[in-house]
Amino acid sequence: MLRWIRQQLGFDPPHQSDTRTVYIANRFPQHGHYIPQRFADNRIISSKYTIWNFIPKNLFEQFRRIANFYFLIIFLVQLMIDTPTSPVTSGLPLFFVITVTAIKQGYEDWLRHKADNEVNGAPVFVVRSGSLVQTRSKNIRVGDIVRVAKDETFPADLVLLSSERAEGTCHITTTSLDGETNLKIHYAVPETAVSQSVSQLEALQAVVECQQPEPDLYRFVGRITVTQYGEEIVRPLGPENLLLRGARLKNTKEIYGVAVYTGMESKMALNYKCKSQKRSAVEKSMNTFLIIYLVILLFEAVLSTILKYAWQAEEKWDEPFYNQKTETERNSSKILQFISDFLAFLVLYNFIIPISLYVTVEMQKFLGSFFIGWDLDLYHEESDQKAQVNTSDLNEELGQVEYVFTDKTGTLTENEMQFRECSINGVKYQEINSRLVPEGMTEDVLDAGSVSHLSREEELFLKAVSLCHTVQISYDQADGVSDPFSHANGFTCQMEYYASSPDEKALVEATKRMGIAFAGSNGENMEIKTFGKSEKYKLLHVLEFDPNRRRMSVILQTPSGEKVLFTKGAESSILPYTKSGEIEKTRVHVDEFALKGLRTLVVAYRLFSAEEYKEVDKRIQEARTALQQREERLIDAFNFIEKDLKLLGATGVEDKLQEKVQETIEALRLAGIKVWVLTGDKHETAVSVSLSCGHFHRTMNILELVQQKSDHECAEQLRRLARRIKEDHVIQHGLVVDGASLSLALREHEKLFMEVCKNCSAVICCRMAPLQKAKVVRLLKTSPEKPITLAIGDGANDVSMIQEAHVGIGIMGKEGRQAVRNSDYAIARFKFLAKLLLVHGHFYYIRIATLVQYFFYKNVCFITPQFLYQFFCLFSQQTLYDSVYLTLYNICFTSLPILVYSLFEQLVHPHILQSKPALYRDISKNSLLSFKTFLYWTILGFCHAFVFFFGCYILMGEDTSLMGNGQILRANRQLMFGNWTFGTLVFTVMVITVTLKLALETHFWTWMNHFVTWGSIAFYFIFSLFYGGIIWPFLHTQDMYFVFVQLLSSGSAWFAIIVIVITCLFPDVIKKVFYRHLHPTSTQKSQCNEAYQGIACMDSVSCFPEGRGICGFLERLKRANRSWSDSDPFSSNDHSVLTLSPVEASHC
Amino acid sequence: MKTERSMANRPDNTAFTQQRLPAWQPILSAGIVIPGFTLIGLAFIGIGVALFVTSHNIKMLERDYTGSSNDSNCLQCTNPTTNCVCAVNFSFSELFEGPVFFYYALSNYYQNYRSYGVSVDPNQLVGQTQYIQSPESTCSPYQKDSSGKSIVPCGSIANSMFNDSFKLYQIVNGQKMPVPFDRKGIAWWTDYNVKYRNPAPVNGSFAQAFAGTTKPINWPSPVYELDPNDPANNGFLNQDFLVWMRRAALPNFRKLYGRITGGVYADGLPAGNYTLEINYNYPVQSFDGKKTVVFTNVSWMGGKNQFLGIAYLVMGSLCVVMAIVMLIVYAKFKFSDDDSA
């Protein structure tokens, strides 16, 4: 949006070309036509507003909300035509709502401004006119040469020109960008790497050409042309040459780089995503209800208008002698009259749309979400991480989840890899006491063998494993000394491996234990130590891992000068390309490993002849320097290289299950939530992990849809499965699908597949690509029942699924923070999911559902008497209540109790919710906001309104019957009640009833609930006395002067208020009691048990001074409840558990 | 050192953050509701009986004097003639206990019509001279008369002020003995003393304060001559005017005309024959209205209102009945397996 405006205003040049040309140090060519390109400056603007545009822009954004816009229209109508209420009545609440929202947004933006200023004002060193100049970060332009010192962050996206190291490398960490903690090496082009001083840089003539900015952190395509001695040298530039803004320089004293992307065009800024626009089911129903109310409003307005004209057809009602019209009124056009009457009725009834609903809901969500972060039960001590709420919009959605899609690695498991077994050349080995022990051989035999005795195959295998990776080494005392090799020689024990993939780390650590230790790499050489003997391999190329190829390779020159390729990857992506080695045996072993739940990798190698290598080198160079379609060409080149492999063996790495995964999955299942595991692992691995974590049961009938090759076959298999499910529906079914079959099934047979899935209680999808995960989620999400889905994962490969699902949960794991950043909620461990859903989700849902229903209810109560009054005032749009009451009803008299309720309500004690997951089913399918409940609340509202109005009407009689006899006023006279008195009586009854109705709904009375509930009623009385007790100089009429006092001075008014309030609440109480005892929901049963137990409140009650009294009360309650709950088989079950605590109960 | 740092993110363990605030958790179960309902029910029945009896003891006499039926002697007055006087006769067989309140009542009369209600200038009624000289346009069409003089008090409400007057006589031995109405203090105390103010007299003359204005179209006399008998009861502080200006909430309403408190009638109206002489001015036939006069006395709870007592009785009995129904349901479960409670 901002970019668009800036572009329109000409700040940002439209991007004409696909590439940008950056002249280093902005030395533009002297000759030829050069049109300088315009680039964004280096200011980071994360704030949305400036002081100047805050008011218009914020207002514009707020009025894009339909409800706010509606009230604006009402306000404008009131300003334009003669309406029954003054514009203030709707203007003030609107102003209040807008102001509260604006203050909140303004504050948030102020924080962003502060952060921006800090970043933009940070001092940086730039090479300008031959010397190093200190300036502010925001002044960096594209083309500037920037100096960055150790442990500083890069102020813009820089192409590395040189570092203080001779070979032009530097280490950086990108923790703040993607959360990866490992050190990464970045390189300078050799031609520029020599320019290590300012003067040398000054002399550098170079041009960088690169693509236009794009958000992908791991993609950068460009080339640098260096003019040396009149000769132009072209070098490719890739992500390894680019230093991203936000990353930090490590282990390197200083570097020089040229800024290519600055400010809002840097990759970090492009990755600032707008918050996800997910909307919760509650919000959707809320909007539906709003529309229904809008229809009711229109209906009432139309009906009133029509009735008005029906009445006015008779002269005597239209214009009785006492109420003559003016000339202009008589002469005005009938149609205009009709329209203006309709609008006037619209204004009169407009309060039926609850204006403060949105702002209350927003406050509730914003404040309520703190409870998640505060929860000690969601705090993980080992990693010192608490739950994190990235969006508060979805709190209640946590209570509605029907499907959970979970990643396996790092989510169900610890992602802490332990090397367990391997297969070398067709022989299985196990690691025992840091030694490889072939299968079948006992330890004794091995003890006899010499330490350094490794067969040639074993050694090659281990070397391959220890060389084919991207692991980095960090030294504990790396400060000051930056060359990895100087350290590696002596203090190997102090080094620690860092890897983005935990598998690689586990493997490298394992080979180190076995004697072949990886000692470091500097970008050109890799060093390993075979039993202490150092060997240096020249690193020629790295063929990086990507999830589609599912393998990675390195090309090395061995000390003896051979060129060799080592490859490691998933067995499905390597075995097809092998042509020699113990392929069949290895395949069997891999399957066996997988059955044990190990993660498997296959290792292979290939020797190049000199000609072959030349070809390989050429292809890679070409692909890497290509400016267009580089990725595709690289993949082509890689595929050309990674073939004709010789199989070395396979590794099996164990990933430990996280604690309490089984319990959590079981709890979710009891709560009626279906759990799907989506994983990239092998079929067998996935199934065995599933079994061990309780996702699959031994008793389950496991159906398989794997390795389907054709559409037809797939459909056939699906039909077979569907039949099998139908045949025996007694036992539970589990389904296993693999990625390939899934894409077939999704392409043509979605319905059939859904049919099968829905009947399975557990589903595993293995061998899934990230996008496929999202596709599965979307499939379920858009299926006819529209279930609420939740996706949970920890890695970058889960991001698409997390974003796709209704609720996305990130696990703060080891695979970076990408998932956490893109999630709606982040937790440290999978087991926290149970509390998050069963307790927090349940609470939030109940709170917000009641909040929404109550809001509609109280506004129906509010405005229906006004509607009814029209029948008694000839539809003349006379208001029943005074304007001030109309204005303050929603913002003062009835706002706080519901807000406090919606923050603190607890229907059942959290422990019970967690120990009885089945209670979650009580609120599933948005049950508290179903149309039936909505209807109940609305009808209740209408009924109450009728009772208020007609109760007062009859009691008021002909204006005299309610008059005080003056005993209170100490004057013996009988006085008149006017129309305002009548309205105030109705209003008083209403405020009390509406507040007490909420009190009836409240189950959890903290001191705050007491304070606001009784406080609201008291406030109403005090306010009314005050408001009616003074002649307000700025008010036009003094309609309400002393009206409230007159009302209260009448004894029968008090009697009337009491009887009307009781009449309203009486049926509700009856209904509640009978429902509770005749058709209790399981939630209500647990409430009984809770009270019966008398314990739940023990810890809390005892802190109350009058705790004793309450305990006594609970005791009585308990006795009262026992008989009800005992008769019930369901609860007697729980009962037996809960009676274990009589001791506690007897404390009181 | 390490452990200290690693706890930095640990949330506070307080009752508030952990949602463990001490709380009272009532449950609407039969255990509370049955005794509760019984208590409320009994209390309501008690109040209901008291209210009902009190209301029953209140005497009320209503007489329609619209003159729409042939037997009424006000029939002659329905033709618009000025100064028509008719009478309503009635008698009491026993003492009508005092203090007796006397009302006039109108039906089908919409004082709550919005355009009627806003047709008034509040600033005028607090005696502000500038508004007396030029009333606000809200008073239209009773803002200015045809000659352009401003109307005081302006607006529909004032213009339509009720202008029938009543005289009550007791017939003692064929002699008419006047029964005096106390017409003081029939308006709200605050209306009389605070809300409405007369303009300050100009040159010592109250009428001068209204110079250059004219009376409302329907009025026989200007506002400063409303009560010829009592100069203090004139202007905007005329009691009848104040009563009229307080708009009724509903189309059928009563307004207080006076009380009978004086002399021999302080204890009420003794048994005997009475006649009420009516100065019939106010037209109601055009909108099918009715005019009624009402004599009533009051009790501690106000005027006659059967409904309040009945409402209490009904609610009270309902509560008790429901308590019994619940008790039956409750007992059925209760005694089946546990009679200790």
Coordinates of C-alpha atoms in Angstrom, one line a residue, chain A residues 82-84 308 311-312 316-318 320-326 329 344 371 373-377 379 381 383-386 840 843-844 847 869 871-874 876-879 903-904 906 908-910 949 951 953-965 967 972-982 1000 1002-1008 1010 1031 1036-1039 1041-1043 1046 1051-1052 1054-1056 1058-1059 1062-1063 1066 1069-1070 1072-1074 1076-1078 1087-1088 1090-1091 1096-1097 1099-1101 1103-1104 1110 1113-1114 1117 1119-1124 1126-1127, chain B residues 5-14 16-34 37 40 44 47 51 62 99 101 103 105-123 136-142 156-157 159-160 184-191 194-195 218 243-244 246-256 259 261 282-288 294 296-305 307-309 311-312 315 318-320 322-323 325-326 329-330 333-338 340-341:
Chain A
D82 CA -34.4 16.6 11.1
T83 CA -34.1 13.4 13.1
P84 CA -35.4 12.5 16.5
K308 CA -47.0 6.1 10.2
W311 CA -52.2 6.4 10.6
Q312 CA -51.7 9.7 9.0
K316 CA -57.5 13.8 12.8
W317 CA -54.2 11.9 13.5
D318 CA -52.2 13.6 10.9
P320 CA -55.1 17.5 15.1
F321 CA -55.9 21.0 16.1
Y322 CA -53.2 21.0 18.8
N323 CA -50.4 20.0 16.5
Q324 CA -50.6 22.0 13.3
K325 CA -48.0 21.7 10.7
T326 CA -46.0 24.5 9.2
E329 CA -44.2 20.8 6.0
A344 CA -35.5 9.2 10.8
F371 CA -2.8 -14.9 29.3
G373 CA 2.2 -15.7 27.2
W374 CA 1.8 -15.5 30.9
D375 CA 0.9 -19.1 31.4
L376 CA 3.6 -20.9 33.4
D377 CA 2.3 -24.2 32.0
Y379 CA 6.7 -22.1 29.6
E381 CA 12.2 -24.1 31.3
S383 CA 15.0 -23.4 26.6
D384 CA 13.6 -20.5 28.6
Q385 CA 10.8 -19.9 26.1
K386 CA 7.3 -18.9 26.8
H840 CA -7.1 -21.5 26.6
F843 CA -12.0 -20.3 27.7
Y844 CA -11.5 -17.9 24.8
R847 CA -15.8 -15.8 26.6
Y869 CA -43.2 3.3 22.0
F871 CA -47.1 2.5 18.5
F872 CA -48.2 4.9 21.3
C873 CA -46.9 8.1 19.9
L874 CA -48.4 7.9 16.4
S876 CA -43.8 10.3 15.3
Q877 CA -40.3 9.2 16.1
Q878 CA -40.4 10.4 19.6
T879 CA -37.5 8.9 21.5
L903 CA -11.4 -11.6 30.2
F904 CA -11.9 -13.7 33.4
Q906 CA -13.9 -19.7 33.6
V908 CA -14.9 -25.0 34.6
H909 CA -11.6 -25.2 36.4
P910 CA -8.7 -25.4 34.0
F949 CA -42.1 -1.7 28.1
G951 CA -44.7 -3.7 32.4
Y953 CA -46.9 0.8 30.5
I954 CA -49.4 -1.0 32.6
L955 CA -48.0 0.1 35.8
M956 CA -47.8 3.7 34.6
G957 CA -51.5 3.5 33.8
E958 CA -52.8 6.9 33.1
D959 CA -49.8 8.6 34.6
T960 CA -51.1 8.7 38.1
S961 CA -51.0 5.3 39.5
L962 CA -47.3 5.3 40.1
M963 CA -47.2 8.6 41.7
G964 CA -45.7 8.9 45.1
N965 CA -48.0 10.0 47.8
Q967 CA -44.3 10.9 52.0
N972 CA -48.7 15.9 50.6
R973 CA -49.4 16.1 46.9
Q974 CA -49.6 13.9 44.0
L975 CA -47.6 14.7 40.9
M976 CA -47.5 14.0 37.3
F977 CA -45.1 11.7 35.5
G978 CA -44.2 12.9 32.1
N979 CA -42.9 11.1 29.1
W980 CA -39.3 11.4 30.2
T981 CA -40.1 9.8 33.5
F982 CA -41.7 6.9 31.7
L1000 CA -26.5 -15.0 35.8
T1002 CA -21.0 -15.5 35.1
H1003 CA -19.6 -18.5 36.8
F1004 CA -16.3 -17.1 37.9
W1005 CA -16.7 -14.1 40.2
T1006 CA -13.5 -12.4 40.9
W1007 CA -13.4 -9.2 42.9
M1008 CA -13.3 -7.4 39.5
H1010 CA -18.2 -7.9 41.6
I1031 CA -29.4 22.6 35.2
H1036 CA -30.8 23.2 25.0
T1037 CA -33.6 21.6 27.0
Q1038 CA -33.6 20.5 30.6
D1039 CA -35.9 17.5 29.9
Y1041 CA -34.1 17.9 35.3
F1042 CA -35.1 16.1 38.5
V1043 CA -36.9 13.4 36.6
Q1046 CA -39.1 12.2 41.1
G1051 CA -42.6 3.9 46.3
S1052 CA -44.5 2.1 43.7
W1054 CA -39.4 0.8 43.3
F1055 CA -41.9 -2.0 43.5
A1056 CA -42.3 -1.9 39.8
I1058 CA -38.2 -5.1 41.4
V1059 CA -41.1 -7.0 39.9
I1062 CA -37.5 -10.5 38.6
T1063 CA -40.1 -11.3 35.9
F1066 CA -37.3 -15.8 36.3
V1069 CA -33.3 -19.1 35.9
I1070 CA -35.9 -21.8 35.5
K1072 CA -31.0 -22.9 33.4
V1073 CA -31.9 -25.1 36.4
F1074 CA -33.9 -27.5 34.4
R1076 CA -28.7 -28.4 34.0
H1077 CA -30.5 -31.2 35.7
L1078 CA -32.4 -32.8 33.0
Q1087 CA -19.0 -28.1 37.2
C1088 CA -21.1 -30.0 39.6
E1090 CA -16.1 -29.4 40.9
A1091 CA -18.4 -27.9 43.4
A1096 CA -11.0 -26.5 43.2
C1097 CA -11.5 -23.3 45.0
D1099 CA -6.3 -22.9 47.2
S1100 CA -8.0 -19.7 46.2
V1101 CA -10.7 -19.5 48.7
C1103 CA -6.7 -16.5 50.6
F1104 CA -10.0 -14.8 51.1
I1110 CA -17.5 -19.7 51.4
F1113 CA -21.4 -22.5 51.5
L1114 CA -19.6 -25.0 49.2
L1117 CA -23.7 -26.9 47.6
R1119 CA -24.6 -31.9 49.5
A1120 CA -27.2 -30.4 47.2
N1121 CA -25.4 -31.5 44.1
R1122 CA -24.5 -34.9 45.1
S1123 CA -27.9 -36.4 44.5
W1124 CA -28.0 -34.9 41.0
D1126 CA -25.0 -39.5 41.5
S1127 CA -27.9 -40.5 39.5
Chain B
R5 CA 19.9 -15.7 32.5
S6 CA 17.9 -18.6 31.2
M7 CA 15.0 -17.8 33.4
A8 CA 14.6 -14.3 32.0
N9 CA 11.5 -15.2 30.0
R10 CA 9.8 -17.0 32.8
P11 CA 6.3 -15.5 33.3
D12 CA 5.4 -14.2 36.7
N13 CA 3.7 -16.7 38.9
T14 CA 0.9 -14.6 40.3
F16 CA -3.6 -12.8 38.1
T17 CA -1.3 -14.0 35.3
Q18 CA -2.1 -17.6 36.0
Q19 CA -5.8 -17.0 35.9
R20 CA -6.1 -18.2 39.5
L21 CA -7.6 -15.2 41.0
P22 CA -9.7 -16.1 44.0
A23 CA -13.2 -16.3 42.8
W24 CA -16.7 -17.3 43.9
Q25 CA -18.1 -19.9 41.6
P26 CA -21.8 -20.1 42.1
I27 CA -23.7 -22.8 40.3
L28 CA -27.4 -22.4 39.6
S29 CA -28.5 -25.7 41.0
A30 CA -31.7 -26.8 42.6
G31 CA -30.0 -26.5 45.9
I32 CA -29.9 -22.8 45.9
V33 CA -32.8 -22.1 43.5
I34 CA -35.5 -24.0 45.5
F37 CA -37.5 -19.3 44.9
I40 CA -38.8 -14.7 46.9
F44 CA -43.7 -11.4 46.7
I47 CA -46.0 -7.6 49.1
L51 CA -50.3 -3.7 47.5
E62 CA -64.7 9.0 37.3
P99 CA -57.1 14.3 50.9
F101 CA -57.2 14.7 44.4
Y103 CA -57.9 15.4 37.9
A105 CA -58.2 13.3 32.0
L106 CA -57.9 13.3 28.2
S107 CA -57.8 10.3 25.9
N108 CA -56.6 9.8 22.4
Y109 CA -54.5 12.9 22.9
Y110 CA -51.0 12.6 21.7
Q111 CA -48.9 14.9 23.8
N112 CA -46.0 12.6 23.0
Y113 CA -46.1 13.5 19.3
R114 CA -42.5 14.4 18.4
S115 CA -43.2 17.6 16.5
Y116 CA -45.6 18.6 19.2
G117 CA -43.0 17.9 21.9
V118 CA -40.2 20.0 20.3
S119 CA -42.5 22.9 19.5
V120 CA -41.4 24.9 22.5
D121 CA -38.7 27.4 23.2
P122 CA -37.0 26.5 26.5
N123 CA -35.0 29.7 26.6
E136 CA -36.9 30.1 18.1
S137 CA -38.1 28.5 14.8
T138 CA -38.8 25.2 16.6
C139 CA -42.1 26.9 17.7
S140 CA -43.3 27.1 14.2
P141 CA -46.1 27.4 13.2
Y142 CA -46.8 29.1 16.5
S156 CA -47.8 23.9 20.0
I157 CA -47.7 22.7 23.6
N159 CA -51.0 26.9 22.4
S160 CA -53.0 23.8 23.1
K184 CA -51.3 25.5 44.6
G185 CA -48.3 23.2 44.3
I186 CA -49.9 20.9 41.7
A187 CA -46.8 21.2 39.5
W188 CA -43.3 19.8 40.3
W189 CA -41.6 21.8 42.9
T190 CA -38.5 22.0 40.7
D191 CA -40.5 23.2 37.7
V194 CA -36.0 26.2 39.2
K195 CA -36.8 25.2 35.7
N218 CA -56.0 29.6 21.1
V243 CA -48.7 20.9 34.6
W244 CA -49.6 21.1 30.9
R246 CA -44.9 18.4 31.4
R247 CA -45.9 16.2 28.5
A248 CA -47.7 13.0 29.2
A249 CA -46.0 9.8 28.1
L250 CA -49.0 8.0 26.7
P251 CA -52.1 9.1 24.7
N252 CA -54.5 8.6 27.7
F253 CA -53.5 10.7 30.5
R254 CA -54.6 12.5 33.6
K255 CA -53.4 15.8 34.9
L256 CA -53.9 17.2 38.3
R259 CA -56.7 19.1 45.7
T261 CA -57.9 20.1 51.5
Y282 CA -61.6 22.5 25.1
P283 CA -62.6 20.7 21.9
V284 CA -61.8 17.0 21.7
Q285 CA -64.4 15.7 19.3
S286 CA -62.2 16.3 16.2
F287 CA -59.9 13.4 17.2
D288 CA -62.5 11.2 19.1
V294 CA -61.5 12.0 38.4
T296 CA -59.4 9.9 44.0
N297 CA -57.5 9.6 47.2
V298 CA -54.1 8.0 47.6
S299 CA -52.4 5.5 49.9
W300 CA -48.8 5.0 51.0
M301 CA -48.0 3.4 47.6
G302 CA -49.6 6.0 45.4
G303 CA -52.7 6.0 43.4
K304 CA -55.0 3.2 42.5
N305 CA -53.2 0.5 40.7
F307 CA -52.0 -4.3 38.5
L308 CA -48.9 -3.9 40.7
G309 CA -50.5 -6.0 43.4
A311 CA -48.2 -8.7 39.3
Y312 CA -46.6 -9.4 42.7
M315 CA -44.9 -13.7 40.3
L318 CA -45.2 -18.7 40.1
C319 CA -42.0 -18.8 42.2
V320 CA -43.5 -21.0 44.8
M322 CA -41.8 -23.7 40.5
A323 CA -40.0 -24.3 43.7
V325 CA -42.1 -28.6 41.0
M326 CA -38.3 -28.5 41.3
V329 CA -38.0 -33.5 40.6
Y330 CA -35.3 -33.1 43.1
F333 CA -33.5 -38.2 42.5
K334 CA -32.6 -37.4 46.0
F335 CA -34.3 -40.2 47.9
S336 CA -33.6 -42.8 45.3
D337 CA -30.0 -43.3 46.4
D338 CA -29.0 -40.9 49.1
S340 CA -28.4 -38.3 54.2
A341 CA -28.8 -34.8 52.9

